[in-house]
PDB file of C-alpha atoms in Angstrom:
ATOM      1  CA  MET A   1     -17.808-130.545 -14.349  1.00 94.00           C
ATOM      2  CA  LEU A   2     -16.028-134.253 -14.102  1.00 96.00           C
ATOM      3  CA  GLU A   3     -14.292-134.664 -17.788  1.00 96.00           C
ATOM      4  CA  LEU A   4     -12.527-136.826 -19.541  1.00 96.00           C
ATOM      5  CA  ASP A   5     -10.417-135.959 -22.431  1.00 95.00           C
ATOM      6  CA  THR A   6      -8.673-138.250 -24.670  1.00 94.00           C
ATOM      7  CA  VAL A   7      -7.637-140.918 -21.920  1.00 94.00           C
ATOM      8  CA  THR A   8      -5.422-143.455 -23.063  1.00 93.00           C
ATOM      9  CA  ALA A   9      -5.739-146.773 -20.111  1.00 93.00           C
ATOM     10  CA  GLY A  10      -5.003-149.753 -19.445  1.00 90.00           C
ATOM     11  CA  TYR A  11      -2.640-151.962 -17.065  1.00 90.00           C
ATOM     12  CA  ASP A  12       0.231-152.665 -19.619  1.00 87.00           C
ATOM     13  CA  PRO A  13       1.413-149.512 -21.234  1.00 78.00           C
ATOM     14  CA  ARG A  14       1.857-151.528 -24.601  1.00 85.00           C
ATOM     15  CA  ARG A  15      -1.316-152.766 -24.291  1.00 89.00           C
ATOM     16  CA  PRO A  16      -3.889-150.133 -23.193  1.00 89.00           C
ATOM     17  CA  VAL A  17      -7.716-151.327 -22.416  1.00 90.00           C
ATOM     18  CA  PHE A  18      -8.568-148.166 -24.582  1.00 89.00           C
ATOM     19  CA  ARG A  19      -7.195-145.318 -26.304  1.00 89.00           C
ATOM     20  CA  GLY A  20      -9.090-141.601 -26.550  1.00 91.00           C
ATOM     21  CA  ALA A  21     -11.653-141.765 -24.524  1.00 91.00           C
ATOM     22  CA  SER A  22     -13.196-138.696 -24.249  1.00 93.00           C
ATOM     23  CA  LEU A  23     -16.482-137.715 -21.379  1.00 93.00           C
ATOM     24  CA  THR A  24     -18.321-135.336 -19.831  1.00 94.00           C
ATOM     25  CA  LEU A  25     -20.392-135.037 -16.745  1.00 96.00           C
ATOM     26  CA  ARG A  26     -22.169-131.680 -16.106  1.00 96.00           C
ATOM     27  CA  PRO A  27     -23.631-131.389 -12.317  1.00 96.00           C
ATOM     28  CA  GLY A  28     -26.448-132.669 -11.519  1.00 96.00           C
ATOM     29  CA  GLU A  29     -26.913-134.629 -14.592  1.00 97.00           C
ATOM     30  CA  ALA A  30     -27.049-138.175 -14.496  1.00 97.00           C
ATOM     31  CA  VAL A  31     -24.748-140.270 -17.804  1.00 96.00           C
ATOM     32  CA  GLY A  32     -25.313-143.806 -18.161  1.00 95.00           C
ATOM     33  CA  LEU A  33     -21.980-145.288 -19.587  1.00 94.00           C
ATOM     34  CA  LEU A  34     -24.161-148.474 -21.998  1.00 90.00           C
ATOM     35  CA  GLY A  35     -21.041-151.877 -22.887  1.00 84.00           C
ATOM     36  CA  PRO A  36     -20.751-155.499 -22.617  1.00 80.00           C
ATOM     37  CA  SER A  37     -19.320-157.079 -20.124  1.00 78.00           C
ATOM     38  CA  GLY A  38     -14.904-156.445 -20.314  1.00 75.00           C
ATOM     39  CA  CYS A  39     -14.874-153.866 -22.907  1.00 79.00           C
ATOM     40  CA  GLY A  40     -13.017-151.337 -20.788  1.00 86.00           C
ATOM     41  CA  LYS A  41     -15.880-149.644 -18.734  1.00 90.00           C
ATOM     42  CA  SER A  42     -14.557-150.844 -15.390  1.00 90.00           C
ATOM     43  CA  THR A  43     -11.189-149.745 -16.387  1.00 93.00           C
ATOM     44  CA  LEU A  44     -12.722-145.975 -17.464  1.00 94.00           C
ATOM     45  CA  ALA A  45     -14.970-145.908 -14.015  1.00 94.00           C
ATOM     46  CA  ARG A  46     -11.817-146.440 -11.688  1.00 95.00           C
ATOM     47  CA  VAL A  47     -10.016-143.651 -13.737  1.00 96.00           C
ATOM     48  CA  ALA A  48     -12.892-140.762 -13.008  1.00 95.00           C
ATOM     49  CA  ALA A  49     -13.224-142.409  -9.600  1.00 95.00           C
ATOM     50  CA  LEU A  50      -9.067-141.220  -9.185  1.00 95.00           C
ATOM     51  CA  LEU A  51      -8.117-144.836  -8.388  1.00 95.00           C
ATOM     52  CA  HIS A  52      -5.969-145.780 -11.767  1.00 95.00           C
ATOM     53  CA  ARG A  53      -4.107-143.887 -13.604  1.00 94.00           C
ATOM     54  CA  PRO A  54      -4.537-143.534 -17.239  1.00 94.00           C
ATOM     55  CA  ASP A  55      -1.663-143.958 -19.822  1.00 94.00           C
ATOM     56  CA  ALA A  56      -2.692-140.319 -21.542  1.00 94.00           C
ATOM     57  CA  GLY A  57      -4.992-137.623 -21.699  1.00 95.00           C
ATOM     58  CA  ARG A  58      -6.636-135.390 -18.715  1.00 95.00           C
ATOM     59  CA  VAL A  59      -8.805-135.570 -16.025  1.00 96.00           C
ATOM     60  CA  ALA A  60     -10.055-132.878 -13.975  1.00 96.00           C
ATOM     61  CA  VAL A  61     -12.534-132.431 -11.693  1.00 96.00           C
ATOM     62  CA  ASP A  62     -14.834-129.078 -11.080  1.00 93.00           C
ATOM     63  CA  GLY A  63     -12.042-127.349 -12.962  1.00 91.00           C
ATOM     64  CA  GLU A  64      -9.056-128.463 -11.608  1.00 92.00           C
ATOM     65  CA  GLN A  65      -7.008-131.204 -13.340  1.00 94.00           C
ATOM     66  CA  VAL A  66      -5.662-134.325 -11.538  1.00 94.00           C
ATOM     67  CA  ARG A  67      -2.081-134.997 -12.009  1.00 91.00           C
ATOM     68  CA  GLY A  68      -2.508-137.030  -8.118  1.00 90.00           C
ATOM     69  CA  TRP A  69      -3.929-140.963  -8.518  1.00 90.00           C
ATOM     70  CA  ARG A  70      -5.433-142.879  -5.264  1.00 88.00           C
ATOM     71  CA  HIS A  71      -3.909-142.034  -2.104  1.00 85.00           C
ATOM     72  CA  ARG A  72      -1.828-139.060  -3.867  1.00 89.00           C
ATOM     73  CA  ALA A  73      -5.018-137.432  -4.794  1.00 87.00           C
ATOM     74  CA  PRO A  74      -6.009-134.180  -3.131  1.00 88.00           C
ATOM     75  CA  ARG A  75      -8.361-134.633  -0.029  1.00 87.00           C
ATOM     76  CA  GLU A  76     -10.739-132.365  -1.703  1.00 89.00           C
ATOM     77  CA  LEU A  77     -10.871-134.063  -5.092  1.00 90.00           C
ATOM     78  CA  ARG A  78     -11.071-137.722  -3.697  1.00 89.00           C
ATOM     79  CA  THR A  79     -14.402-136.593  -0.983  1.00 91.00           C
ATOM     80  CA  ALA A  80     -15.946-134.886  -4.544  1.00 95.00           C
ATOM     81  CA  ILE A  81     -16.170-138.820  -5.717  1.00 96.00           C
ATOM     82  CA  GLY A  82     -17.864-141.379  -4.635  1.00 97.00           C
ATOM     83  CA  VAL A  83     -18.160-144.769  -5.351  1.00 97.00           C
ATOM     84  CA  VAL A  84     -20.517-147.737  -5.798  1.00 97.00           C
ATOM     85  CA  PHE A  85     -18.390-151.231  -7.660  1.00 94.00           C
ATOM     86  CA  GLN A  86     -20.473-153.743  -8.476  1.00 91.00           C
ATOM     87  CA  GLN A  87     -18.781-156.590  -6.173  1.00 93.00           C
ATOM     88  CA  PRO A  88     -19.785-155.508  -3.126  1.00 94.00           C
ATOM     89  CA  ARG A  89     -17.845-158.290  -1.108  1.00 95.00           C
ATOM     90  CA  LEU A  90     -14.159-157.494  -2.616  1.00 94.00           C
ATOM     91  CA  ALA A  91     -15.127-153.735  -1.858  1.00 93.00           C
ATOM     92  CA  ALA A  92     -15.556-154.065   1.688  1.00 95.00           C
ATOM     93  CA  ASP A  93     -13.646-154.598   4.596  1.00 95.00           C
ATOM     94  CA  PRO A  94     -14.518-157.988   6.154  1.00 96.00           C
ATOM     95  CA  ARG A  95     -13.089-156.990   9.809  1.00 96.00           C
ATOM     96  CA  LEU A  96     -15.591-154.221  10.052  1.00 97.00           C
ATOM     97  CA  THR A  97     -19.520-154.106  11.362  1.00 97.00           C
ATOM     98  CA  LEU A  98     -21.854-152.831   8.551  1.00 97.00           C
ATOM     99  CA  ARG A  99     -22.147-149.149  10.682  1.00 96.00           C
ATOM    100  CA  ASP A 100     -18.103-149.495  10.849  1.00 95.00           C
ATOM    101  CA  LEU A 101     -18.495-149.626   6.873  1.00 97.00           C
ATOM    102  CA  ILE A 102     -20.567-146.729   6.482  1.00 96.00           C
ATOM    103  CA  ALA A 103     -18.518-144.931   8.722  1.00 94.00           C
ATOM    104  CA  GLU A 104     -14.881-145.742   7.343  1.00 93.00           C
ATOM    105  CA  PRO A 105     -14.720-142.547   4.995  1.00 93.00           C
ATOM    106  CA  LEU A 106     -15.678-140.327   7.826  1.00 90.00           C
ATOM    107  CA  ARG A 107     -12.898-141.672  10.015  1.00 86.00           C
ATOM    108  CA  ALA A 108     -10.335-141.956   7.670  1.00 82.00           C
ATOM    109  CA  THR A 109     -10.819-137.883   6.657  1.00 78.00           C
ATOM    110  CA  GLY A 110     -11.186-137.278  10.561  1.00 75.00           C
ATOM    111  CA  ARG A 111     -14.829-136.123  10.369  1.00 76.00           C
ATOM    112  CA  ARG A 112     -15.744-138.582  13.651  1.00 72.00           C
ATOM    113  CA  ALA A 113     -17.714-135.920  15.273  1.00 71.00           C
ATOM    114  CA  GLY A 114     -21.566-136.108  13.877  1.00 74.00           C
ATOM    115  CA  ALA A 115     -20.080-139.640  12.465  1.00 79.00           C
ATOM    116  CA  ALA A 116     -22.589-141.734  14.714  1.00 87.00           C
ATOM    117  CA  GLY A 117     -25.498-139.532  13.501  1.00 90.00           C
ATOM    118  CA  ARG A 118     -24.587-139.351   9.801  1.00 91.00           C
ATOM    119  CA  THR A 119     -23.923-143.491   9.213  1.00 93.00           C
ATOM    120  CA  THR A 120     -27.587-143.979  11.681  1.00 93.00           C
ATOM    121  CA  GLU A 121     -29.873-141.459   8.935  1.00 94.00           C
ATOM    122  CA  LEU A 122     -27.821-143.586   5.883  1.00 95.00           C
ATOM    123  CA  ALA A 123     -28.471-146.953   7.152  1.00 96.00           C
ATOM    124  CA  ALA A 124     -31.969-145.704   7.809  1.00 96.00           C
ATOM    125  CA  ALA A 125     -32.224-144.373   3.757  1.00 96.00           C
ATOM    126  CA  VAL A 126     -30.850-147.233   2.236  1.00 96.00           C
ATOM    127  CA  GLY A 127     -32.885-149.760   4.357  1.00 95.00           C
ATOM    128  CA  LEU A 128     -31.404-150.875   6.881  1.00 95.00           C
ATOM    129  CA  THR A 129     -31.780-151.940  10.039  1.00 93.00           C
ATOM    130  CA  GLY A 130     -29.782-151.678  13.747  1.00 91.00           C
ATOM    131  CA  ASP A 131     -29.314-155.111  13.780  1.00 93.00           C
ATOM    132  CA  LEU A 132     -27.563-155.465  10.365  1.00 96.00           C
ATOM    133  CA  LEU A 133     -25.591-152.912  11.032  1.00 96.00           C
ATOM    134  CA  ALA A 134     -24.322-154.254  13.587  1.00 96.00           C
ATOM    135  CA  ARG A 135     -23.295-157.892  11.685  1.00 97.00           C
ATOM    136  CA  ARG A 136     -20.511-158.213   9.599  1.00 97.00           C
ATOM    137  CA  PRO A 137     -20.300-158.537   5.514  1.00 97.00           C
ATOM    138  CA  HIS A 138     -19.926-162.795   6.019  1.00 96.00           C
ATOM    139  CA  GLU A 139     -23.248-162.239   7.924  1.00 97.00           C
ATOM    140  CA  VAL A 140     -24.999-160.507   5.444  1.00 97.00           C
ATOM    141  CA  SER A 141     -26.426-160.821   2.136  1.00 95.00           C
ATOM    142  CA  ASP A 142     -24.916-159.234  -1.410  1.00 95.00           C
ATOM    143  CA  GLY A 143     -28.328-157.178  -1.115  1.00 95.00           C
ATOM    144  CA  GLN A 144     -27.399-156.543   2.349  1.00 96.00           C
ATOM    145  CA  LEU A 145     -24.202-155.235   1.984  1.00 97.00           C
ATOM    146  CA  GLN A 146     -24.533-153.303  -0.840  1.00 97.00           C
ATOM    147  CA  ARG A 147     -26.623-151.221  -0.284  1.00 97.00           C
ATOM    148  CA  ALA A 148     -23.802-150.470   2.970  1.00 97.00           C
ATOM    149  CA  CYS A 149     -21.674-150.257   0.285  1.00 97.00           C
ATOM    150  CA  LEU A 150     -23.473-147.663  -0.928  1.00 98.00           C
ATOM    151  CA  ALA A 151     -23.966-145.909   2.151  1.00 97.00           C
ATOM    152  CA  ARG A 152     -21.041-145.698   2.352  1.00 97.00           C
ATOM    153  CA  ALA A 153     -20.174-144.052  -0.897  1.00 97.00           C
ATOM    154  CA  LEU A 154     -22.364-140.957  -0.059  1.00 97.00           C
ATOM    155  CA  VAL A 155     -21.452-140.186   3.508  1.00 96.00           C
ATOM    156  CA  LEU A 156     -18.943-137.608   2.897  1.00 95.00           C
ATOM    157  CA  ARG A 157     -21.452-135.842   0.423  1.00 96.00           C
ATOM    158  CA  PRO A 158     -19.798-136.413  -2.544  1.00 97.00           C
ATOM    159  CA  ARG A 159     -20.571-133.998  -5.447  1.00 97.00           C
ATOM    160  CA  TRP A 160     -20.166-136.248  -8.608  1.00 97.00           C
ATOM    161  CA  LEU A 161     -21.396-140.254  -7.593  1.00 98.00           C
ATOM    162  CA  ILE A 162     -19.531-143.590 -10.136  1.00 97.00           C
ATOM    163  CA  CYS A 163     -21.720-146.519  -9.640  1.00 97.00           C
ATOM    164  CA  ASP A 164     -19.976-149.416 -11.859  1.00 95.00           C
ATOM    165  CA  GLU A 165     -22.558-152.342 -11.828  1.00 93.00           C
ATOM    166  CA  MET A 166     -24.148-151.352  -9.080  1.00 94.00           C
ATOM    167  CA  THR A 167     -27.044-153.399  -8.896  1.00 92.00           C
ATOM    168  CA  ALA A 168     -25.722-156.284 -11.513  1.00 89.00           C
ATOM    169  CA  MET A 169     -25.828-158.842  -8.775  1.00 86.00           C
ATOM    170  CA  LEU A 170     -28.834-157.523  -7.162  1.00 91.00           C
ATOM    171  CA  ASP A 171     -32.030-158.821  -7.150  1.00 92.00           C
ATOM    172  CA  ALA A 172     -35.204-156.894  -9.370  1.00 93.00           C
ATOM    173  CA  SER A 173     -36.764-154.768  -5.857  1.00 93.00           C
ATOM    174  CA  THR A 174     -33.049-154.446  -4.937  1.00 94.00           C
ATOM    175  CA  THR A 175     -32.231-152.640  -7.692  1.00 94.00           C
ATOM    176  CA  ALA A 176     -34.942-150.278  -7.844  1.00 95.00           C
ATOM    177  CA  ALA A 177     -34.484-149.303  -4.101  1.00 95.00           C
ATOM    178  CA  LEU A 178     -30.762-148.044  -4.205  1.00 96.00           C
ATOM    179  CA  VAL A 179     -31.615-146.763  -7.978  1.00 96.00           C
ATOM    180  CA  ALA A 180     -34.430-144.419  -5.492  1.00 96.00           C
ATOM    181  CA  VAL A 181     -31.859-143.593  -2.555  1.00 97.00           C
ATOM    182  CA  VAL A 182     -30.069-142.597  -5.333  1.00 97.00           C
ATOM    183  CA  GLU A 183     -32.167-140.503  -6.982  1.00 96.00           C
ATOM    184  CA  ALA A 184     -32.941-138.620  -4.056  1.00 96.00           C
ATOM    185  CA  TYR A 185     -29.552-138.058  -3.173  1.00 97.00           C
ATOM    186  CA  ARG A 186     -29.167-136.259  -6.528  1.00 96.00           C
ATOM    187  CA  ARG A 187     -32.196-134.394  -6.097  1.00 95.00           C
ATOM    188  CA  GLU A 188     -31.005-132.928  -2.757  1.00 95.00           C
ATOM    189  CA  SER A 189     -27.379-132.396  -3.734  1.00 96.00           C
ATOM    190  CA  GLY A 190     -27.325-131.550  -7.155  1.00 96.00           C
ATOM    191  CA  ALA A 191     -24.418-134.232  -7.487  1.00 97.00           C
ATOM    192  CA  GLY A 192     -23.327-135.392 -11.091  1.00 98.00           C
ATOM    193  CA  LEU A 193     -23.861-139.381 -11.508  1.00 98.00           C
ATOM    194  CA  LEU A 194     -22.148-142.067 -14.021  1.00 97.00           C
ATOM    195  CA  ALA A 195     -24.478-145.153 -14.129  1.00 97.00           C
ATOM    196  CA  VAL A 196     -21.891-147.327 -16.038  1.00 94.00           C
ATOM    197  CA  GLY A 197     -23.722-151.372 -16.924  1.00 91.00           C
ATOM    198  CA  HIS A 198     -25.176-153.306 -19.294  1.00 88.00           C
ATOM    199  CA  ASP A 199     -28.512-153.210 -18.840  1.00 90.00           C
ATOM    200  CA  ARG A 200     -29.972-150.681 -21.359  1.00 92.00           C
ATOM    201  CA  VAL A 201     -32.981-150.885 -19.942  1.00 93.00           C
ATOM    202  CA  LEU A 202     -32.006-149.672 -16.729  1.00 94.00           C
ATOM    203  CA  LEU A 203     -29.577-146.789 -17.954  1.00 94.00           C
ATOM    204  CA  GLU A 204     -31.926-145.678 -20.017  1.00 93.00           C
ATOM    205  CA  ARG A 205     -34.682-145.320 -17.362  1.00 93.00           C
ATOM    206  CA  TRP A 206     -32.235-143.656 -14.620  1.00 94.00           C
ATOM    207  CA  CYS A 207     -30.032-141.775 -16.896  1.00 95.00           C
ATOM    208  CA  ASP A 208     -30.677-138.705 -18.810  1.00 94.00           C
ATOM    209  CA  ARG A 209     -28.523-139.373 -21.795  1.00 94.00           C
ATOM    210  CA  THR A 210     -27.238-142.685 -22.049  1.00 93.00           C
ATOM    211  CA  THR A 211     -23.357-143.154 -24.221  1.00 89.00           C
ATOM    212  CA  GLU A 212     -23.098-146.807 -25.949  1.00 84.00           C
ATOM    213  CA  TRP A 213     -19.316-148.188 -25.585  1.00 74.00           C
ATOM    214  CA  ASP A 214     -17.529-148.979 -28.607  1.00 63.00           C
ATOM    215  CA  ALA A 215     -16.055-151.835 -27.250  1.00 44.00           C
ATOM    216  CA  CYS A 216     -13.982-152.058 -30.942  1.00 40.00           C
ATOM    217  CA  ALA A 217     -12.395-148.646 -30.495  1.00 45.00           C
ATOM    218  CA  GLY A 218     -12.478-148.227 -27.170  1.00 48.00           C
ATOM    219  CA  THR A 219     -14.109-145.543 -27.247  1.00 51.00           C
ATOM    220  CA  PRO A 220     -17.476-144.304 -25.904  1.00 55.00           C
TER     221      PRO A 220
END
């Protein structure tokens, strides 16, 4: 399971974004976290992805309590979680081609063997053609770049996937395509999904259950 137990987090310990948040995600389950913009959902997602250290509380991945964050987290925990952010242009290195962007986690973890084949496979799955893979972020649309970012999130075959407003900047057809890719991956792998957003209709159709974020109390 992916567990957050009475977590308090923010960017100033004197003024946390939320207090005492608890959330449990089981293997194969899709949970939607619903709430308005600015209520702290993305901070919670970053804590769940081991990208932001909470001020208090406990986070556990597959029964192992997390004690290190970002690059200090054990590799086996970091690679167990794939993340797709809302704004692909802030999440992508502008110097990389889309091919290198997708393969980046493989190279960072020393898994170069088979990287080309895995990259090509995922590019096709998310709807990227060969000519697009040779382009850099400024040469493609937001939707095309987000497709590459989703492929990057899946390239290490994570057991947990966190989509933080993944489709907020996309049109309806691209949204449907990327949700379909996530669902195909979940069926194949049994991965758990935390989908963060403010689109109630999308989350309720996509997820097994949807938890509404209490913007005042800061707890789901």
